[in-house]
Amino acid sequence: MRTVKKAKRMQSLAAGIKRDGRTIAFVPTMGALHEGHLSLVRRARKLGDIVAVSIYVNRTQFGPGEDLKKYPRTLERDKRLLRLLDVDYLFLPDDSEMYPSGYLTYVETEGITSVLEGKSRPTHFRGVTTVVAKLLNIVQPDVAVFGQKDAQQAIVISRMVADLNIPVKVIVAPTVREKTGLALSSRNRYFSPEQIRRASCIYHGLKRGRELINSGVTDSKKVVSEILRIIDDAEGTTIDYISINDANTLDHVRKITREVLISAAVELDGVRLIDNIKAKPGRTGC
Amino acid sequence: MRTVKKAKRMQSLAAGIKRDGRTIAFVPTMGALHEGHLSLVRRARKLGDIVAVSIYVNRTQFGPGEDLKKYPRTLERDKRLLRLLDVDYLFLPDDSEMYPSGYLTYVETEGITSVLEGKSRPTHFRGVTTVVAKLLNIVQPDVAVFGQKDAQQAIVISRMVADLNIPVKVIVAPTVREKTGLALSSRNRYFSPEQIRRASCIYHGLKRGRELINSGVTDSKKVVSEILRIIDDAEGTTIDYISINDANTLDHVRKITREVLISAAVELDGVRLIDNIKAKPGRTGC
């Protein structure tokens, strides 16, 4: 595995790979890799001749008061894991490479970024779309793999890629979970096993919501209040939102008649967690 | 010359050209081609193995009340001119190809877009950076050629390309002028020969400003008021701005100690014209 720190160097390596007629599959990450990331890298390994992974904790997607400074950084361990998965290139820029002095340009996808995470974190997606546009221009992949765990991010990035005609195929891979059901997240490192057990109520709430929808409940308010009850019952949880939205447009859904995304953002002992699950309505209405 | 209307088709043609190890030089235009555009195409012909030109009147860079609807369109003539210059590809998308239903993404370069043209036309550069980012992703050129006539546009695009790591070299080619000195513009088609003569006062004013700076005048207010007097003297002119800015950062300049851009936006008989000239300070101060 070759570590590349400069954007221009990565671009010229990518151009060479393309000229040779080989394809690049890319997984952008913020490091602190867990089994969720590794599942994306394994998927990339099947999709491209060359696999590139980036590790960059992107400051523009953190809001004021968020955990940018204390975001977990485990670079040496990350590198070992990526080598084991036969990754070809690690793109590892620093802040001055990504946002040099005089930097002025932002990519913004409107509408779908003003709900859910975008409502709670107003500048978050602008940071995400900007850094992903940059990374795609630098690594020039044929395929890029994102996780379903950040469902809204995957939808926003797919929209941005289509809108700006970026020549890459976006793949969204399933969420990987702890045995307890908790979605894997780099922020789970902040937790003890006991906290992980409590945090799993988020997934159990979402699953219960899906069951209700599958069984024919179409009133999204009813579903949300049942999920709310389950998560609220767990000790130390503060709910930011529980929401049911169209799985493609993220429009808010009152009556569930098509596939929806049930999503939740919950603070557990001060650490903010998100999770989601898709659900299709059952045949009977009620 | 091959005319391509679909973005995906153009991308796959571009990818094939790249795989063959050939380079692409690109000139984006809004059509109504004049000798200024043709000089950019001739420059592109020297810079790339393959020359691509786009013609697209980009609605997102026109403000409300601007001349989007009446903007001159001379497609058949444009095509003949481009064929004569041995252009390989004409990318000719329509609105629904560039901004399909559900379109949500914009590229914005801040700071340098809030002065000069950006101050008079607040949404203009957002439209320019968005469409240019899209066109660069579609045509995938090695080199793209822009005109110095739109000086601020060239600076904004260069900044956007650097910030977003778009792998293209930006070339800025000199302004082509009428014999009278008036900068060529598609909007000159709105004019009679007599109006063209009157409109040439803009260039004469700018030239006088450069003379003053060359001769050692460092007070930008003095230079501006002299240019203002010259343009104001011509019949039918309404001045939007005359401004002296740092040639690289577009910061407003009071005391001229380094290379500056002198720029003007003037309405003549209701048609808005812009022009600019660079000037370096003389050796003597005054």
XYZ file of C-alpha atoms in Angstrom:
572
model
C 0.000 0.000 0.000
C 1.332 3.368 -1.030
C 0.558 6.415 1.110
C 0.096 9.624 -0.900
C -0.155 12.994 0.859
C -0.325 15.438 -2.056
C -3.368 15.938 -4.263
C -1.354 16.568 -7.446
C 0.647 13.368 -6.900
C -2.539 11.342 -6.347
C -4.069 12.859 -9.504
C -1.105 11.969 -11.648
C -1.074 8.410 -10.257
C -4.815 8.145 -10.987
C -4.341 9.469 -14.530
C -1.669 6.823 -15.116
C -3.957 4.053 -13.844
C -6.734 5.247 -16.177
C -4.393 5.448 -19.153
C -3.480 1.808 -18.490
C -7.180 0.988 -18.813
C -7.508 -0.045 -15.157
C -10.410 0.996 -12.926
C -10.271 2.656 -9.497
C -12.670 1.921 -6.625
C -12.563 4.448 -3.812
C -13.647 4.580 -0.167
C -13.410 8.008 1.487
C -13.179 7.847 5.302
C -12.317 9.965 8.327
C -10.220 7.116 9.744
C -10.750 5.413 13.133
C -11.704 2.489 10.932
C -14.114 -0.167 12.135
C -15.733 -3.199 10.566
C -18.239 -0.910 8.798
C -15.466 0.836 6.872
C -13.743 -2.470 6.217
C -16.915 -3.870 4.663
C -16.869 -0.903 2.247
C -13.214 -1.564 1.416
C -13.949 -5.260 0.752
C -16.769 -4.185 -1.548
C -14.405 -1.771 -3.337
C -11.850 -4.577 -3.728
C -14.457 -6.465 -5.796
C -15.415 -3.403 -7.858
C -12.101 -1.949 -9.059
C -8.714 -3.089 -10.322
C -7.127 -0.572 -7.962
C -8.501 0.288 -4.515
C -7.892 3.726 -3.010
C -8.951 4.756 0.494
C -8.690 8.272 1.898
C -8.358 9.167 5.566
C -9.086 12.820 6.261
C -10.944 14.302 9.228
C -12.717 17.040 7.280
C -13.072 20.131 9.421
C -15.668 21.807 7.178
C -18.279 19.163 8.042
C -18.005 19.735 11.804
C -20.063 22.551 13.310
C -18.959 24.818 16.137
C -19.044 22.885 19.422
C -18.899 19.512 17.647
C -16.201 16.903 18.314
C -13.642 17.819 15.602
C -10.747 18.030 18.049
C -11.507 14.885 19.960
C -12.646 12.867 16.900
C -10.788 9.532 17.255
C -7.553 9.235 15.266
C -5.940 5.774 15.034
C -3.727 6.097 11.963
C -1.192 3.322 12.532
C -3.931 0.793 13.279
C -5.930 2.038 10.241
C -2.934 1.534 7.971
C -2.411 -2.041 9.216
C -6.073 -2.869 8.586
C -6.006 -1.386 5.066
C -2.812 -3.284 4.204
C -4.478 -6.528 5.279
C -7.313 -5.782 2.835
C -4.871 -5.300 -0.024
C -5.575 -1.588 -0.511
C -3.334 -0.061 -3.201
C -3.359 3.634 -2.280
C -4.015 5.512 0.936
C -4.666 9.190 0.238
C -3.738 10.990 3.453
C -3.801 14.764 3.007
C -3.463 17.302 5.800
C -5.602 20.421 6.299
C -3.224 22.718 4.431
C -3.359 20.380 1.420
C -7.169 20.271 1.376
C -7.958 23.851 2.422
C -4.859 25.945 1.705
C -4.701 29.612 2.622
C -7.011 31.592 0.294
C -9.484 28.713 -0.090
C -12.943 30.060 -1.134
C -15.051 27.411 -2.917
C -17.942 25.319 -1.580
C -20.301 22.819 -3.187
C -23.823 22.907 -1.865
C -26.758 20.601 -2.572
C -29.926 22.369 -1.509
C -33.320 21.107 -0.322
C -32.461 17.566 0.775
C -29.749 18.982 3.054
C -32.147 21.107 5.119
C -33.944 18.167 6.791
C -32.808 15.503 9.322
C -29.037 15.836 9.908
C -28.969 19.048 7.870
C -31.554 20.615 10.160
C -29.626 19.668 13.304
C -26.225 20.429 11.749
C -26.763 23.348 9.308
C -23.283 23.494 7.733
C -22.569 19.757 7.858
C -23.558 18.716 4.333
C -21.901 21.697 2.693
C -18.672 20.405 4.210
C -19.437 16.850 3.075
C -20.307 17.730 -0.547
C -17.302 20.043 -0.802
C -14.779 17.516 0.482
C -16.287 14.629 -1.505
C -16.237 16.681 -4.739
C -12.578 17.460 -4.035
C -11.688 13.850 -3.210
C -13.435 12.558 -6.346
C -11.489 15.078 -8.454
C -8.254 14.011 -6.789
C -8.674 10.215 -6.797
C -10.757 10.080 -10.019
C -12.417 6.774 -9.188
C -14.742 4.833 -11.466
C -16.696 3.690 -8.403
C -16.985 5.202 -4.913
C -18.456 3.270 -1.971
C -20.416 4.911 0.872
C -22.236 3.400 3.857
C -26.004 3.197 4.323
C -25.415 4.115 7.988
C -25.129 7.740 6.818
C -28.251 7.384 4.674
C -28.836 11.073 4.058
C -25.164 11.572 3.196
C -25.424 8.796 0.595
C -28.517 10.430 -0.936
C -26.921 13.902 -0.920
C -23.707 12.637 -2.503
C -25.605 10.711 -5.185
C -27.546 13.895 -6.006
C -24.357 16.010 -6.076
C -22.563 13.516 -8.325
C -25.505 13.445 -10.768
C -26.009 17.234 -10.704
C -22.351 18.105 -11.280
C -21.884 15.310 -13.859
C -19.028 13.790 -11.878
C -18.066 10.635 -13.809
C -18.253 8.143 -10.942
C -20.664 5.394 -9.948
C -21.876 5.730 -6.345
C -22.423 2.479 -4.443
C -24.191 2.419 -1.080
C -23.304 -0.590 1.107
C -25.310 -1.939 4.081
C -24.790 -0.839 7.687
C -22.639 -3.146 9.810
C -23.790 -3.564 13.421
C -22.566 -4.706 16.820
C -24.075 -8.002 18.028
C -26.397 -5.856 20.170
C -27.687 -4.141 17.007
C -25.913 -0.800 17.505
C -24.686 0.561 14.159
C -20.882 0.650 14.025
C -19.495 4.176 14.255
C -16.098 5.644 15.011
C -17.824 7.486 17.832
C -18.666 4.141 19.530
C -15.063 4.240 20.759
C -16.232 6.785 23.284
C -18.403 4.056 24.917
C -18.070 1.291 27.526
C -19.727 -2.104 26.805
C -22.554 -1.082 29.124
C -23.135 2.124 27.121
C -23.094 0.149 23.885
C -25.826 -2.063 25.311
C -27.926 0.994 26.196
C -27.235 2.663 22.811
C -28.638 -0.393 21.060
C -32.146 0.796 21.966
C -31.889 3.056 18.881
C -31.770 0.074 16.542
C -34.415 -1.783 18.507
C -36.712 1.230 18.214
C -36.112 1.481 14.460
C -36.739 -2.257 14.002
C -40.009 -1.967 15.903
C -40.957 0.906 13.572
C -40.257 -1.245 10.539
C -42.371 -4.073 12.007
C -45.295 -1.693 12.456
C -44.990 -0.417 8.879
C -44.647 -3.944 7.508
C -47.728 -4.966 9.426
C -49.759 -2.224 7.778
C -49.541 0.869 9.995
C -49.538 3.860 7.610
C -49.718 6.766 10.076
C -46.117 7.929 10.470
C -46.952 9.754 13.722
C -48.019 6.473 15.345
C -44.825 4.763 14.218
C -42.627 7.619 15.407
C -44.258 7.760 18.841
C -43.733 4.025 19.354
C -40.025 4.328 18.401
C -39.728 7.379 20.631
C -41.128 5.459 23.573
C -38.610 2.628 23.156
C -35.568 4.914 22.846
C -36.763 7.246 25.573
C -37.081 4.289 27.983
C -33.332 3.608 27.784
C -31.225 5.407 30.417
C -29.146 8.442 29.353
C -30.779 9.019 25.949
C -31.768 12.455 24.619
C -33.623 12.284 21.309
C -32.720 14.875 18.653
C -35.157 13.519 16.062
C -37.022 10.421 14.936
C -38.261 10.939 11.389
C -39.962 9.065 8.564
C -39.096 10.328 5.091
C -39.423 9.249 1.481
C -36.483 6.898 0.886
C -35.451 8.738 -2.288
C -36.441 12.401 -1.964
C -36.300 12.654 1.855
C -39.670 14.443 1.734
C -41.436 14.141 5.074
C -44.069 11.372 4.966
C -47.383 11.491 6.863
C -49.130 8.500 5.323
C -46.796 5.644 4.496
C -47.634 4.354 1.015
C -44.157 3.800 -0.461
C -40.671 2.881 0.754
C -39.553 5.127 3.596
C -36.402 5.825 5.547
C -36.896 5.750 9.304
C -34.054 7.686 10.878
C -33.005 8.668 14.352
C -30.452 10.953 15.949
C -29.950 10.377 19.653
C -27.460 11.576 22.225
C -26.302 8.922 24.659
C -24.367 10.297 27.635
C -23.416 13.327 25.500
C -22.304 11.401 22.357
C -24.469 11.964 19.279
C -25.404 8.815 17.337
C -27.404 8.374 14.126
C -28.989 5.299 12.616
C -31.633 4.437 10.043
C -33.582 1.594 8.531
C -35.658 1.354 5.363
C -39.225 0.027 5.478
C -41.848 -0.833 2.879
C -45.541 -0.588 3.733
C -47.488 -3.804 4.349
C -50.488 -4.756 2.268
C -53.166 -3.871 4.830
C -53.859 -0.287 5.848
C -54.942 0.656 9.387
C -16.928 18.314 -36.322
C -19.182 16.097 -34.277
C -22.095 17.656 -32.384
C -22.845 15.955 -29.048
C -25.979 16.824 -27.095
C -25.850 14.389 -24.187
C -23.472 14.728 -21.227
C -22.980 10.956 -20.787
C -22.102 10.564 -24.473
C -19.591 13.420 -24.293
C -18.051 11.888 -21.161
C -17.598 8.515 -22.765
C -16.053 10.108 -25.863
C -13.698 12.107 -23.622
C -12.743 8.990 -21.640
C -11.882 7.237 -24.912
C -9.706 10.153 -26.046
C -7.856 10.091 -22.718
C -7.351 6.339 -22.854
C -5.739 6.842 -26.275
C -3.270 9.194 -24.590
C -4.553 12.252 -26.479
C -5.187 15.625 -24.831
C -8.345 17.749 -24.961
C -8.411 21.567 -25.133
C -11.782 23.114 -24.377
C -13.479 26.472 -24.966
C -16.840 26.930 -23.209
C -19.056 29.581 -24.840
C -22.622 30.859 -24.907
C -22.530 30.989 -28.712
C -23.117 34.100 -30.872
C -19.457 33.617 -31.647
C -17.243 36.545 -32.603
C -13.554 36.997 -33.300
C -12.893 36.988 -29.514
C -14.232 33.455 -29.177
C -12.460 32.377 -32.357
C -9.133 33.599 -30.952
C -9.740 31.302 -27.941
C -10.520 28.382 -30.253
C -7.327 29.022 -32.277
C -5.386 29.037 -29.015
C -7.053 25.752 -27.995
C -6.151 24.246 -31.392
C -2.468 24.781 -30.484
C -2.875 23.402 -26.951
C -4.675 20.067 -27.391
C -4.783 17.102 -29.744
C -8.566 17.340 -29.686
C -10.502 20.614 -29.512
C -13.953 20.720 -27.921
C -16.192 23.801 -27.814
C -19.456 24.059 -25.925
C -22.341 26.344 -26.803
C -24.841 26.720 -23.976
C -26.681 29.860 -22.881
C -26.544 29.155 -19.152
C -29.683 30.416 -17.476
C -28.283 30.219 -13.930
C -25.804 33.033 -14.626
C -28.502 35.487 -15.739
C -30.289 37.477 -13.029
C -33.966 38.416 -13.039
C -34.545 41.199 -15.607
C -31.333 40.386 -17.504
C -31.228 39.525 -21.216
C -31.475 35.694 -21.065
C -34.388 35.527 -23.487
C -33.041 37.964 -26.026
C -29.393 36.835 -25.722
C -28.248 36.416 -29.351
C -28.396 32.865 -30.735
C -26.710 32.223 -34.117
C -26.180 28.467 -34.057
C -25.838 27.676 -37.758
C -23.321 30.466 -38.258
C -21.450 29.374 -35.090
C -21.196 25.817 -36.386
C -19.777 26.986 -39.738
C -17.144 29.094 -37.965
C -16.123 26.240 -35.656
C -15.854 23.810 -38.592
C -13.529 26.252 -40.369
C -11.287 26.229 -37.282
C -11.092 22.433 -37.320
C -12.943 21.914 -34.039
C -13.457 18.208 -33.265
C -16.434 18.257 -30.891
C -19.252 20.718 -30.316
C -20.993 20.011 -27.001
C -24.489 21.441 -27.407
C -26.718 20.497 -24.467
C -30.190 21.879 -23.826
C -31.563 23.131 -20.496
C -33.108 19.801 -19.534
C -29.732 18.107 -20.052
C -27.856 20.612 -17.899
C -30.480 21.279 -15.214
C -32.905 18.350 -15.239
C -35.946 18.278 -12.987
C -34.811 17.775 -9.367
C -31.534 19.636 -9.877
C -30.203 20.926 -6.509
C -26.423 21.494 -6.557
C -24.450 24.731 -6.866
C -20.761 25.570 -6.729
C -19.936 28.861 -5.094
C -16.625 30.684 -4.794
C -16.935 33.274 -2.046
C -15.210 36.597 -1.408
C -13.896 37.446 -4.879
C -17.429 37.053 -6.262
C -18.921 39.782 -4.076
C -17.098 42.704 -5.758
C -17.337 44.231 -9.280
C -19.655 42.115 -11.448
C -20.638 40.032 -8.416
C -21.814 43.147 -6.605
C -23.915 44.311 -9.570
C -25.099 40.793 -10.429
C -25.375 38.884 -7.106
C -26.176 35.396 -8.454
C -24.097 35.645 -11.638
C -20.893 33.916 -10.540
C -22.694 31.108 -8.743
C -24.220 30.296 -12.129
C -20.837 30.576 -13.840
C -18.914 28.376 -11.387
C -21.699 25.793 -11.375
C -21.939 25.471 -15.145
C -18.169 25.529 -15.646
C -17.678 22.798 -13.006
C -20.314 20.737 -14.831
C -18.802 21.364 -18.275
C -15.300 20.465 -17.048
C -16.658 17.214 -15.595
C -18.424 16.453 -18.860
C -15.701 17.359 -21.376
C -12.765 16.427 -19.097
C -10.277 18.710 -20.821
C -6.564 18.924 -20.052
C -6.674 22.643 -20.849
C -9.572 25.126 -20.846
C -9.310 28.568 -22.453
C -11.133 31.662 -21.149
C -11.017 35.309 -22.271
C -9.406 38.179 -20.370
C -12.414 40.305 -21.380
C -14.281 38.644 -18.491
C -11.352 39.227 -16.146
C -13.172 38.528 -12.910
C -14.720 35.388 -14.381
C -11.236 34.128 -15.295
C -9.991 34.797 -11.746
C -13.051 33.148 -10.169
C -12.795 30.074 -12.400
C -9.061 29.720 -11.729
C -9.792 29.860 -7.982
C -12.652 27.336 -8.275
C -10.517 24.929 -10.319
C -7.680 25.121 -7.782
C -9.990 24.862 -4.747
C -11.943 21.855 -6.055
C -8.801 20.142 -7.420
C -10.280 19.946 -10.906
C -7.498 18.441 -13.043
C -7.431 21.077 -15.792
C -5.054 23.873 -16.738
C -6.817 27.237 -17.083
C -5.488 29.539 -19.819
C -6.579 33.185 -20.039
C -6.251 34.693 -23.530
C -6.151 38.427 -24.432
C -9.223 40.518 -25.233
C -9.934 41.030 -28.944
C -11.216 44.512 -29.885
C -13.002 46.374 -32.658
C -10.797 48.812 -34.604
C -12.397 51.531 -32.462
C -11.098 49.799 -29.314
C -14.440 48.409 -28.095
C -13.974 44.920 -26.631
C -15.723 42.291 -28.742
C -18.860 40.929 -27.069
C -21.857 38.977 -28.275
C -23.918 41.871 -26.949
C -22.283 44.241 -29.505
C -24.746 42.724 -31.978
C -27.362 44.914 -30.370
C -25.479 48.012 -31.670
C -25.300 50.182 -34.819
C -21.862 51.333 -36.052
C -22.561 54.718 -34.475
C -23.274 53.099 -31.108
C -20.087 51.042 -31.388
C -18.176 54.262 -31.900
C -19.743 55.771 -28.774
C -19.216 52.576 -26.748
C -15.505 52.753 -27.509
C -15.190 55.520 -24.914
C -15.034 52.727 -22.308
C -11.741 51.446 -23.684
C -10.419 54.968 -24.199
C -11.191 55.760 -20.571
C -9.449 52.589 -19.375
C -6.405 53.319 -21.552
C -6.189 56.833 -20.100
C -6.299 55.265 -16.623
C -3.417 52.961 -17.498
C -1.410 55.910 -18.835
C -1.890 57.784 -15.578
C -0.809 54.754 -13.525
C 2.177 54.128 -15.784
C 3.196 57.754 -15.422
C 3.272 57.438 -11.638
C -0.200 58.355 -10.347
C -0.798 56.118 -7.320
C -4.093 57.533 -6.004
C -6.765 55.233 -7.412
C -9.484 57.844 -6.769
C -7.747 60.291 -9.112
C -7.430 57.636 -11.806
C -11.059 56.568 -11.451
C -12.398 60.124 -11.644
C -10.450 60.784 -14.845
C -11.823 57.573 -16.455
C -15.290 58.462 -15.219
C -15.061 61.893 -16.868
C -14.107 60.386 -20.240
C -16.869 57.749 -20.251
C -19.451 60.124 -18.845
C -18.723 62.591 -21.685
C -19.907 60.101 -24.309
C -23.599 60.272 -25.156
C -25.974 57.616 -23.798
C -23.621 56.116 -21.196
C -24.677 55.216 -17.644
C -21.797 54.064 -15.481
C -22.388 51.083 -13.169
C -18.835 51.065 -11.784
C -15.256 52.013 -12.534
C -12.961 50.159 -10.148
C -9.280 49.568 -9.483
C -8.509 46.245 -7.806
C -5.534 44.020 -7.096
C -4.982 42.030 -10.308
C -4.852 38.732 -8.420
C -7.000 39.001 -5.299
C -9.473 41.645 -6.583
C -9.025 43.483 -3.271
C -9.956 47.138 -3.664
C -6.811 49.278 -4.103
C -6.453 52.839 -2.761
C -2.749 53.403 -3.341
C -1.461 51.729 -6.493
C 1.821 49.986 -5.664
C 1.435 46.709 -7.569
C -0.286 45.415 -10.713
C -3.959 46.352 -10.770
C -7.016 45.567 -12.822
C -8.927 48.639 -13.956
C -12.456 47.561 -14.785
C -15.615 49.217 -15.951
C -19.263 48.282 -16.351
C -21.262 50.747 -18.411
C -24.705 50.770 -19.925
C -24.909 52.226 -23.421
C -28.439 52.862 -24.629
C -29.652 50.161 -22.211
C -27.070 47.459 -23.127
C -24.653 46.568 -20.331
C -20.987 46.309 -21.360
C -17.888 45.385 -19.356
C -14.222 45.856 -20.112
C -10.921 45.895 -18.256
C -7.253 46.564 -18.632
C -4.265 45.695 -16.428
C -1.789 48.366 -15.349
C 1.502 48.376 -13.486
C 2.551 51.403 -11.461
C 5.249 53.692 -12.884
C 8.498 54.347 -11.066
C 7.657 57.807 -9.765
C 5.000 58.364 -7.109
C 2.804 61.478 -7.015
